[in-house]
Amino acid sequence: MLIMKDISKIFQTGDIQTHALRDFNLTVNEGDFISVTGPSGSGKTTFLNIAGLLETYTHGEFLLDGEDVGKLNDNGRSRMRNEKIGFIFQGFNLIPDLNLFDNVDVPLRYRGFNAKQRKLRIEENLERVGLASRMKHLPSQLSGGQQQRVAIARALATSPRFLLADEPTGNLDSEMANGVMSLLEEINQQGTTIVMVTHDALLAERATRTIQVKDGRVSELEILAQQAIA
Amino acid sequence: MLESGIIIRALMRNKIGALLIALQIALTMTIMVNAIFMIQDRQQQMQRESGIDEKNTFYLTNTVFAQDYNIQVEMQADLNLIRKMPGVVDAIQINAIPLSGGGWSMALQHEPGDDKDTVSSALYMVDDHGINTLGVELIAGVNFTPNDIQWRASGQSTWPDKTIITKAFAKSLYPDDWQSALGKTFYISQNQPMQIVGVMKNLQAPWNGWSGVERSMLVPFQMESQGSKYLIRTEAGRRDELMPIIEKALAERIKGRLIRRVTTIEDTRKKSYRQHNATNKILTTVVSTLTLITGFGIVGLALFSINRRTKQIGTRRALGATKWQIMRYFMVENFIISTFGVIFGCIGAIALNMWLATTFNLTPINIELIIIGAITLFIVGQLAVLYPARKASLISPATATRTI
């Protein structure tokens, strides 16, 4: 489903080159719930950005759902993000001026669904995260946990093939974090593939597979595991 | 899929900036439309025909200072000299020059007596060469004959019994049928009869700002005065060549008088409308500046809004928005703000025009101008937001995962 082969990402600042990812290899299969851990600056976020088509890579090969991402132009990447990927951000990234209904509506409009289809999907997904009764509320009227649930509803609304979660519980207390994790587990059990970047070792363990990123590479432990899977 | 509903709801929750821009647009439109209306009004005034052959006509002043100077004889000799010169079409003595700003005004009334309704008109004293020298078109009746011409002494209060008036003057006297004015006797100075023997197509008064500028009359008078003006019409293209020749010929023909202020009608027109031109330039500058300021205001607000929403724009990109969809968001947002501005601008423009029309006796504004004003401001808005919108579209979707 997601195959990265020898992916490198080099940031150039003047004469200085920074290797954020080096020969990064990873295969994510349908139904996986992968947690990505690693120290700060290890390249987790760069991996997530590349996996989510938010950034381009410098070298290597990246196939998403069989499509060579390197051959896509900006519009093609936008389309693929919209159709196949759902994002959950650490800071929720809800639009503060829009109520929950309109927030979940944002990616659906970019997909081009009609009003009836959008309404159905919005209500269905807000129901799924337990916030159907608060559709007209603004994000600021909700707790952090509830806001992250809205973000999850927004991510799920377009029926993506997989969810990319960037520290989804990073801004939540443990109780709320636990609730969000339970929701992600439930979503995964219903068939959605999830890749989650986290600092939290306990949460990482709840994933079905854990990879460690160190100095821009998948750590040896994971490489061995991948070989075993293969 | 233009997100207009979402944009309106978002604007309603964050209205101060948008409201200020909408107000700026409204104010700009109010002032712009009325200023353009005033410019157009002045342009139309400036384009009105004076009725005379402006390109080929000039005048000069003849000031007599000698004691033993026979004004009647010498004036006739002057005119004979000028009229015989090659290249001259005709020449007259005249009391006032159209558009020059100084002249005579008299009123005609249907019945003799005090407290009767009168219609005022500019008055030009000319001889039987008046029609030909001015180059006006006689559309009804006849010209004066040499026998009609009388000498007018300084301070004389009696008037000749014939006049030729403009069609506009005839219309003022007979609004339903101007032609019926021909042959009718009216009264000047309350009780002196004056018959209308001819009607001219048009001849403007000396005062361009006067509401009755198109009302003029010719009376068959020659003035026995120490200061007079000669109006000279030349063949096409020979005016500038003949001006110094005639000036010199007159100066040399007889001493005891000064020939001065040789001026073309074209220069008189320019001088007459100098204030109009200057006002139009000022109004154009004000309107252009105001429109530019509004444009900059839109750029400023859009840039501020984009800087404030960088993460939000990155998130939208992450959720699948293309660059064009991001650009379109800001362009639609601007269109919505402009729409509110233009609606209030229309109301403001009409209200200001109504006030101007009442206070300064202007004609009401036409709807086309309001439509053009609205379209202009929509275009200005869209052009102004183009750069910020483009900048927004270049925000990386990776901004969504960055901590700002």
XYZ file of C-alpha atoms in Angstrom:
634
model
C 0.000 0.000 0.000
C 2.803 2.406 0.903
C 6.290 1.526 -0.244
C 9.309 3.763 0.324
C 12.601 2.660 -1.224
C 15.840 4.452 -0.397
C 14.097 7.723 0.210
C 16.373 10.659 1.008
C 15.467 14.173 1.915
C 18.151 16.822 1.881
C 17.481 20.374 3.032
C 19.797 22.934 1.537
C 20.449 26.106 3.511
C 23.067 28.149 1.695
C 26.077 25.870 1.346
C 24.961 23.598 4.151
C 23.131 20.355 3.378
C 21.074 18.666 6.058
C 20.086 15.031 5.528
C 16.696 14.683 7.186
C 16.143 11.189 5.751
C 18.808 8.810 4.384
C 17.984 5.676 2.423
C 14.687 5.375 4.215
C 12.914 2.104 3.487
C 9.471 1.178 4.686
C 6.531 -0.878 3.536
C 3.129 -0.294 5.063
C 0.498 -2.923 4.382
C -3.251 -2.515 4.280
C -4.734 -2.632 7.784
C -1.471 -1.823 9.560
C -1.429 0.367 12.627
C 2.139 1.568 12.698
C 3.640 3.812 15.302
C 6.743 5.758 14.388
C 8.949 6.743 17.287
C 12.332 8.319 17.610
C 14.147 11.178 19.287
C 13.602 14.789 18.337
C 15.290 15.613 15.046
C 15.442 11.975 14.016
C 13.365 12.643 10.856
C 9.943 11.415 12.052
C 8.105 14.534 10.906
C 9.989 14.625 7.598
C 8.969 11.006 7.035
C 5.371 11.876 7.879
C 5.427 14.900 5.556
C 6.770 12.825 2.692
C 4.394 9.941 3.398
C 1.514 12.451 3.449
C 2.706 14.112 0.222
C 3.148 17.364 2.101
C 6.763 17.550 1.020
C 8.724 16.186 -1.894
C 11.746 13.923 -1.436
C 15.215 14.318 -2.923
C 16.010 10.742 -3.992
C 14.414 7.328 -3.937
C 11.132 5.770 -4.907
C 7.773 6.143 -3.251
C 4.711 4.192 -4.304
C 1.355 4.949 -2.772
C -1.444 2.588 -3.672
C 0.659 1.513 -6.629
C 1.105 5.045 -7.940
C 4.582 6.547 -8.294
C 4.346 9.684 -6.189
C 7.513 11.150 -7.761
C 5.711 11.516 -11.068
C 2.842 13.548 -9.663
C 2.653 17.312 -10.093
C 1.370 19.620 -7.363
C -2.276 19.207 -8.377
C -1.830 15.433 -8.556
C -0.383 15.381 -5.034
C -3.283 17.541 -3.793
C -5.773 15.148 -5.352
C -4.039 12.125 -3.842
C -3.897 13.736 -0.388
C -7.578 14.457 -0.599
C -8.637 11.054 -1.881
C -6.320 8.644 -0.087
C -4.899 10.282 3.028
C -6.482 11.546 6.192
C -4.426 13.800 8.480
C -4.563 14.130 12.222
C -2.325 16.865 13.613
C -0.886 17.402 17.066
C -2.478 20.856 17.286
C -5.767 19.605 15.752
C -5.512 22.304 13.041
C -9.224 23.008 13.040
C -10.291 26.277 11.426
C -11.315 28.449 14.365
C -13.842 30.562 12.433
C -15.817 27.536 11.243
C -18.160 25.364 13.267
C -17.678 21.596 13.462
C -19.940 20.929 10.498
C -18.018 23.359 8.276
C -14.657 22.089 9.527
C -15.462 18.527 8.510
C -16.873 19.904 5.266
C -13.525 21.409 4.157
C -11.898 18.333 2.529
C -15.262 17.171 1.168
C -15.647 20.393 -0.803
C -12.196 19.910 -2.308
C -13.295 16.436 -3.415
C -16.264 17.916 -5.208
C -19.066 16.060 -3.424
C -22.498 17.619 -3.743
C -24.241 19.216 -0.748
C -26.331 16.137 0.025
C -23.361 13.771 -0.051
C -21.334 16.144 2.093
C -24.068 16.523 4.703
C -24.421 12.762 4.958
C -20.689 12.214 5.389
C -20.305 15.043 7.900
C -23.146 13.800 10.078
C -21.996 10.206 9.812
C -18.435 10.957 10.862
C -19.305 13.411 13.619
C -21.649 10.698 14.894
C -18.759 8.240 14.708
C -16.623 10.392 17.018
C -19.557 11.112 19.318
C -19.979 14.826 18.490
C -23.038 14.833 16.238
C -24.969 16.902 18.724
C -22.384 19.693 18.671
C -22.153 20.331 14.941
C -22.902 24.020 15.238
C -20.310 24.597 17.945
C -17.047 26.373 17.247
C -13.783 24.519 18.008
C -13.075 26.978 20.833
C -16.197 25.704 22.604
C -14.769 22.182 22.841
C -12.123 20.498 24.997
C -8.794 19.446 23.438
C -9.914 15.812 23.267
C -13.148 16.779 21.567
C -11.281 18.973 19.089
C -9.028 16.056 18.190
C -12.114 13.917 17.685
C -13.439 16.516 15.246
C -10.084 16.414 13.450
C -10.420 12.631 13.240
C -13.959 12.979 11.860
C -12.600 15.425 9.276
C -9.798 13.002 8.380
C -12.242 10.114 7.994
C -14.914 12.043 6.087
C -13.279 11.510 2.691
C -12.952 7.722 3.371
C -9.144 7.724 3.040
C -7.113 4.541 2.538
C -4.903 5.519 5.447
C -4.598 7.966 8.269
C -1.418 9.841 9.087
C -1.346 11.016 12.682
C 1.296 13.449 13.880
C 1.526 13.218 17.679
C -2.274 12.989 17.879
C -2.255 12.940 21.655
C 0.651 15.347 22.153
C -1.570 18.191 23.335
C -3.928 16.086 25.463
C -3.933 14.887 29.031
C -3.650 11.161 29.617
C -7.389 10.530 29.905
C -8.167 12.372 26.697
C -5.129 10.782 25.021
C -6.432 7.361 25.974
C -9.835 8.182 24.501
C -8.306 9.329 21.234
C -6.091 6.235 21.060
C -9.114 3.991 21.640
C -10.866 5.750 18.791
C -7.884 5.249 16.487
C -7.738 1.562 17.429
C -11.414 1.229 16.655
C -10.933 2.953 13.274
C -8.015 0.651 12.501
C -10.084 -2.395 13.397
C -12.689 -1.190 10.938
C -10.052 -1.420 8.184
C -8.291 1.932 7.962
C -4.500 1.813 7.838
C -2.884 4.166 10.348
C 0.628 5.544 10.595
C 1.154 7.457 13.818
C 4.184 9.479 14.844
C 4.537 9.691 18.604
C 6.974 10.387 21.389
C 4.960 8.404 23.864
C 6.351 4.877 24.233
C 3.209 3.586 25.969
C 0.958 4.781 23.187
C 3.388 3.486 20.566
C 3.084 0.030 22.045
C -0.638 0.034 21.383
C 0.058 0.024 17.637
C 0.269 -3.323 15.855
C 3.716 -2.456 14.572
C 6.333 -0.010 15.782
C 9.217 1.466 13.844
C 12.000 3.561 15.205
C 13.607 6.352 13.232
C 17.155 7.334 14.076
C 19.359 9.773 12.145
C 16.944 9.765 9.253
C 16.867 5.988 8.883
C 14.591 3.202 10.010
C 16.464 1.577 12.914
C 18.060 -1.842 12.524
C 15.497 -3.523 14.729
C 12.765 -2.557 12.360
C 14.802 -3.568 9.304
C 15.117 -7.055 10.750
C 11.421 -7.150 11.478
C 10.639 -6.009 7.926
C 12.854 -8.763 6.535
C 11.056 -11.267 8.730
C 7.707 -10.031 7.395
C 8.971 -10.314 3.863
C -17.987 24.718 -4.960
C -16.936 28.334 -4.455
C -17.114 28.002 -0.647
C -19.025 31.270 -0.522
C -21.236 30.060 2.331
C -18.240 29.014 4.421
C -16.402 32.246 3.584
C -19.376 34.385 4.597
C -19.753 32.492 7.879
C -16.013 32.841 8.556
C -16.162 36.569 7.732
C -19.120 37.057 10.053
C -17.030 35.727 12.929
C -14.132 37.986 12.054
C -15.776 41.027 10.660
C -13.840 44.145 11.656
C -11.130 43.995 8.972
C -13.578 43.003 6.254
C -16.025 45.670 7.376
C -13.355 48.360 7.201
C -12.398 47.337 3.671
C -16.066 47.165 2.644
C -16.541 50.676 4.041
C -13.444 51.867 2.196
C -14.813 50.397 -1.026
C -18.202 52.010 -0.348
C -16.610 55.385 0.307
C -14.388 55.096 -2.756
C -17.360 54.199 -4.915
C -19.446 57.047 -3.501
C -16.738 59.577 -4.233
C -15.520 57.959 -7.469
C -18.933 57.769 -9.120
C -19.845 61.328 -8.208
C -16.426 62.684 -9.152
C -16.593 60.947 -12.539
C -20.104 62.277 -12.943
C -18.841 65.807 -12.249
C -15.903 65.279 -14.628
C -18.264 64.072 -17.347
C -20.593 66.988 -16.707
C -17.698 69.428 -17.153
C -16.436 67.572 -20.213
C -19.879 67.878 -21.765
C -19.958 71.580 -20.940
C -16.549 72.040 -22.538
C -17.611 70.157 -25.638
C -20.632 72.373 -26.286
C -20.306 74.329 -29.478
C -20.150 78.081 -29.119
C -21.837 78.458 -32.500
C -19.062 80.552 -34.006
C -16.219 79.597 -36.334
C -13.726 79.264 -33.458
C -10.742 78.022 -35.434
C -10.685 80.933 -37.848
C -11.803 83.816 -35.675
C -9.927 86.282 -33.496
C -10.552 89.643 -31.964
C -8.662 92.695 -30.822
C -9.401 95.804 -28.827
C -9.397 99.308 -30.194
C -8.859 101.966 -27.521
C -9.123 105.591 -28.622
C -7.252 108.237 -26.624
C -7.027 111.132 -29.131
C -9.447 114.012 -28.526
C -10.143 114.826 -32.184
C -10.907 111.245 -33.183
C -14.089 110.655 -35.174
C -15.175 107.303 -33.849
C -17.970 106.629 -36.363
C -15.870 107.457 -39.416
C -12.710 105.746 -38.255
C -14.467 102.615 -37.140
C -16.119 102.250 -40.522
C -12.749 102.870 -42.174
C -11.146 100.196 -39.956
C -13.798 97.636 -40.854
C -13.595 98.478 -44.566
C -9.819 98.027 -44.412
C -10.061 94.667 -42.665
C -12.915 93.357 -44.831
C -10.958 94.107 -48.016
C -7.815 92.319 -46.899
C -7.102 89.061 -48.728
C -7.896 86.056 -46.585
C -10.449 87.880 -44.412
C -14.001 86.509 -44.561
C -15.629 89.347 -42.640
C -15.231 91.629 -39.645
C -17.470 93.488 -37.201
C -17.385 95.682 -34.180
C -18.911 93.780 -31.252
C -19.591 94.602 -27.633
C -18.737 91.185 -26.160
C -17.056 87.932 -27.100
C -18.690 84.531 -26.557
C -17.064 82.555 -23.678
C -14.884 85.523 -22.707
C -16.532 85.924 -19.315
C -17.633 89.550 -19.822
C -20.704 90.781 -21.658
C -24.188 92.190 -21.621
C -27.373 90.576 -20.496
C -30.894 91.817 -21.172
C -34.352 90.318 -20.745
C -37.280 90.055 -23.125
C -40.877 89.876 -22.001
C -44.073 88.979 -23.817
C -45.978 92.023 -22.619
C -44.852 95.558 -21.798
C -44.855 96.773 -18.203
C -43.317 96.148 -14.800
C -43.465 92.851 -12.937
C -43.924 90.778 -16.070
C -42.256 87.411 -16.621
C -38.981 87.844 -18.469
C -36.434 85.592 -20.112
C -32.891 86.860 -19.946
C -30.334 86.529 -22.694
C -26.800 87.521 -23.610
C -26.830 90.502 -25.954
C -24.405 91.072 -28.798
C -24.379 94.383 -30.672
C -23.426 93.795 -34.296
C -24.089 95.174 -37.761
C -25.426 93.329 -40.827
C -22.067 91.494 -41.095
C -22.624 89.874 -37.685
C -24.060 86.585 -38.925
C -21.244 86.105 -41.450
C -18.420 87.164 -39.126
C -19.570 85.026 -36.228
C -20.200 82.150 -38.606
C -23.526 81.395 -36.973
C -26.224 79.592 -38.897
C -29.452 81.481 -39.518
C -32.149 78.777 -39.457
C -35.231 80.989 -39.766
C -36.039 84.558 -40.737
C -33.683 87.145 -42.177
C -30.468 88.966 -41.358
C -30.325 92.679 -40.502
C -30.110 95.066 -43.462
C -27.689 98.013 -43.514
C -30.680 100.264 -42.869
C -31.407 98.477 -39.593
C -28.056 99.425 -38.062
C -28.121 102.275 -35.571
C -25.384 104.074 -33.690
C -25.513 103.643 -29.966
C -24.147 106.454 -27.854
C -22.603 105.687 -24.500
C -25.332 105.476 -21.856
C -28.158 105.336 -24.405
C -31.223 103.532 -23.040
C -33.279 103.063 -26.193
C -33.033 99.926 -28.304
C -33.455 99.008 -31.980
C -36.768 97.405 -32.882
C -35.285 94.240 -34.390
C -33.394 91.269 -33.019
C -32.096 87.874 -34.070
C -32.179 85.287 -31.311
C -30.876 81.744 -30.788
C -33.126 78.720 -31.088
C -32.585 78.009 -27.363
C -33.838 81.517 -26.566
C -36.842 81.015 -28.866
C -37.566 77.733 -27.051
C -37.496 79.554 -23.717
C -40.002 82.066 -25.047
C -42.148 79.435 -26.756
C -41.397 76.060 -25.162
C -43.947 74.199 -27.303
C -43.080 75.690 -30.698
C -39.924 77.764 -30.935
C -40.650 78.680 -34.563
C -43.645 80.698 -33.501
C -41.269 83.226 -31.935
C -40.274 84.417 -35.411
C -41.979 87.693 -36.317
C -43.286 88.195 -32.800
C -42.738 91.434 -30.961
C -41.363 91.289 -27.454
C -40.382 94.025 -25.085
C -36.962 94.994 -23.855
C -36.359 97.354 -20.906
C -39.956 96.693 -19.833
C -41.717 98.512 -22.648
C -39.570 98.958 -25.778
C -40.894 96.755 -28.622
C -38.446 94.513 -30.407
C -39.402 92.180 -33.225
C -37.686 88.836 -33.709
C -36.647 88.839 -37.367
C -34.356 85.834 -37.338
C -33.433 82.700 -35.411
C -29.842 81.338 -35.199
C -29.015 77.686 -34.620
C -26.772 78.519 -31.690
C -24.529 81.185 -30.221
C -23.272 80.905 -26.676
C -23.280 83.683 -24.124
C -19.994 85.034 -22.710
C -20.509 83.126 -19.423
C -19.947 79.367 -19.674
C -21.287 78.607 -16.202
C -24.591 80.392 -16.736
C -27.609 78.093 -16.964
C -28.853 80.177 -19.915
C -25.557 80.018 -21.803
C -27.324 79.010 -25.004
C -29.623 82.057 -24.924
C -28.214 84.902 -27.002
C -29.564 87.710 -29.115
C -28.092 89.992 -31.754
C -29.193 93.607 -31.940
C -28.344 95.934 -34.870
C -26.204 98.422 -32.985
C -22.783 99.921 -33.541
C -21.246 101.529 -30.492
C -19.869 104.987 -30.486
C -17.427 104.239 -27.776
C -13.762 104.927 -27.122
C -13.180 101.294 -26.285
C -14.426 98.661 -28.667
C -13.673 95.222 -29.970
C -13.272 94.064 -33.555
C -14.102 90.444 -34.301
C -12.434 89.115 -37.457
C -13.076 85.868 -39.261
C -10.502 84.609 -41.746
C -10.451 81.936 -44.380
C -9.633 78.465 -43.062
C -6.045 78.185 -41.863
C -5.128 81.860 -42.336
C -5.946 83.221 -38.889
C -2.453 83.086 -37.368
C -0.894 84.565 -40.475
C -3.377 87.472 -40.590
C -3.416 88.351 -36.901
C -0.139 90.350 -36.876
C -0.805 91.774 -40.352
C -4.200 93.190 -39.356
C -2.855 94.443 -36.040
C -0.062 96.291 -37.847
C -2.359 97.618 -40.612
C -4.803 99.066 -38.068
C -2.048 100.563 -35.953
C -0.516 102.234 -38.996
C -3.786 103.418 -40.553
C -4.426 106.113 -37.992
C -2.800 107.360 -34.812
C -4.593 108.344 -31.656
C -5.698 104.859 -30.647
C -4.200 101.634 -29.379
C -4.686 98.243 -30.986
C -4.187 95.640 -28.269
C -5.082 92.202 -26.939
C -5.121 90.324 -30.210
C -6.662 87.049 -29.074
C -7.991 83.961 -30.773
C -11.352 82.481 -29.872
C -9.581 79.186 -29.261
C -7.465 80.859 -26.552
C -10.588 82.453 -25.136
C -12.219 79.028 -24.931
C -9.131 77.585 -23.210
C -9.081 80.437 -20.710
C -12.811 80.169 -20.198
C -12.592 76.481 -19.302
C -9.248 76.652 -17.471
C -10.976 76.192 -14.138
C -13.027 73.300 -15.501
C -9.866 71.634 -16.764
C -8.028 72.193 -13.491
C -10.969 70.892 -11.456
C -11.206 67.819 -13.666
C -7.503 67.142 -13.220
C -7.825 67.484 -9.441
C -10.888 65.229 -9.364
C -9.140 62.656 -11.553
C -6.126 62.704 -9.228
C -8.336 62.356 -6.147
C -10.294 59.467 -7.661
C -7.145 57.685 -8.866
C -5.435 58.153 -5.495
C -8.484 56.985 -3.596
C -8.816 53.915 -5.806
C -5.113 53.155 -5.344
C -5.422 53.536 -1.565
C -8.388 51.170 -1.594
C -6.350 48.730 -3.686
C -3.454 48.953 -1.224
C -5.905 48.544 1.647
C -7.161 45.325 0.103
C -3.586 44.108 -0.434
C -2.747 44.977 3.184
C -5.776 43.274 4.682
C -5.314 40.199 2.517
C -1.611 39.931 3.412
C -2.376 40.378 7.100
C -5.121 37.808 6.888
C -2.832 35.364 5.066
C -0.005 35.813 7.564
C -2.474 35.201 10.367
C -3.820 32.094 8.650
C -0.600 30.516 7.392
C -1.163 27.297 9.330
C -4.814 27.206 8.317
C -3.849 27.563 4.651
C -1.222 24.813 5.067
C -3.920 22.629 6.635
C -6.286 23.280 3.742
C -3.514 22.319 1.344
C -2.877 19.172 3.407
C -6.565 18.328 3.225
C -6.402 18.417 -0.560
C -6.787 22.020 -1.684
C -4.928 22.807 -4.887
C -3.015 26.066 -5.270
C -5.829 27.422 -7.412
C -8.423 26.516 -4.778
C -6.439 28.508 -2.204
C -6.173 31.471 -4.575
C -9.845 31.208 -5.370
C -10.717 31.272 -1.655
C -9.162 34.716 -1.233
C -10.553 35.988 -4.518
C -14.066 34.882 -3.586
C -13.593 36.373 -0.123
C -12.598 39.673 -1.712
C -15.532 39.476 -4.107
C -17.911 39.045 -1.171
C -16.361 41.980 0.714
C -16.450 44.051 -2.489
C -20.113 43.153 -3.001
C -21.023 44.566 0.413
C -18.850 47.616 -0.298
C -20.390 48.148 -3.698
C -23.958 47.822 -2.372
C -23.279 50.462 0.279
C -21.326 52.428 -2.332
C -24.354 52.500 -4.644
C -26.523 53.807 -1.835
C -23.845 56.361 -0.896
C -23.297 57.447 -4.499
C -27.005 58.015 -5.091
C -27.429 59.813 -1.760
C -24.446 62.090 -2.428
C -25.683 62.759 -5.955
C -29.120 63.655 -4.663
C -27.533 66.108 -2.273
C -25.281 67.538 -5.009
C -28.212 67.736 -7.426
C -30.266 69.649 -4.883
C -27.479 71.886 -3.622
C -25.644 72.648 -6.863
C -28.462 72.153 -9.356
C -26.754 69.209 -11.065
C -28.572 66.665 -13.149
C -29.194 63.261 -11.493
C -26.567 60.587 -11.977
C -27.203 57.931 -14.605
C -27.347 54.244 -13.733
C -24.631 53.325 -16.262
C -22.078 55.280 -14.249
C -23.000 53.398 -11.074
C -22.685 50.085 -12.912
C -19.295 51.117 -14.345
C -18.172 52.217 -10.849
C -19.227 48.879 -9.374
C -17.474 46.882 -12.086
C -14.327 49.010 -11.710
C -14.185 48.373 -7.973
C -14.750 44.653 -8.436
C -11.855 44.613 -10.903
C -9.652 46.717 -8.588
C -10.470 44.345 -5.730
C -9.662 41.238 -7.731
C -6.426 42.730 -9.076
C -5.406 43.895 -5.590
C -6.022 40.493 -4.040
C -4.223 38.638 -6.820
C -0.728 39.027 -5.344
C -1.682 38.094 -1.761
C -3.787 35.197 -3.050
C -0.876 33.945 -5.133
C 1.361 34.255 -2.075
C -1.148 32.227 -0.049
C -1.262 29.540 -2.710
C 2.504 29.096 -2.380
C 2.281 28.228 1.325
C 3.542 24.674 1.673
C 1.114 22.022 2.881
C 3.942 20.930 5.218
C 3.175 24.094 7.229
C 0.311 22.078 8.706
C 2.713 19.884 10.673
C 5.035 22.676 11.760
C 4.789 24.337 15.117
C 4.427 28.065 14.425
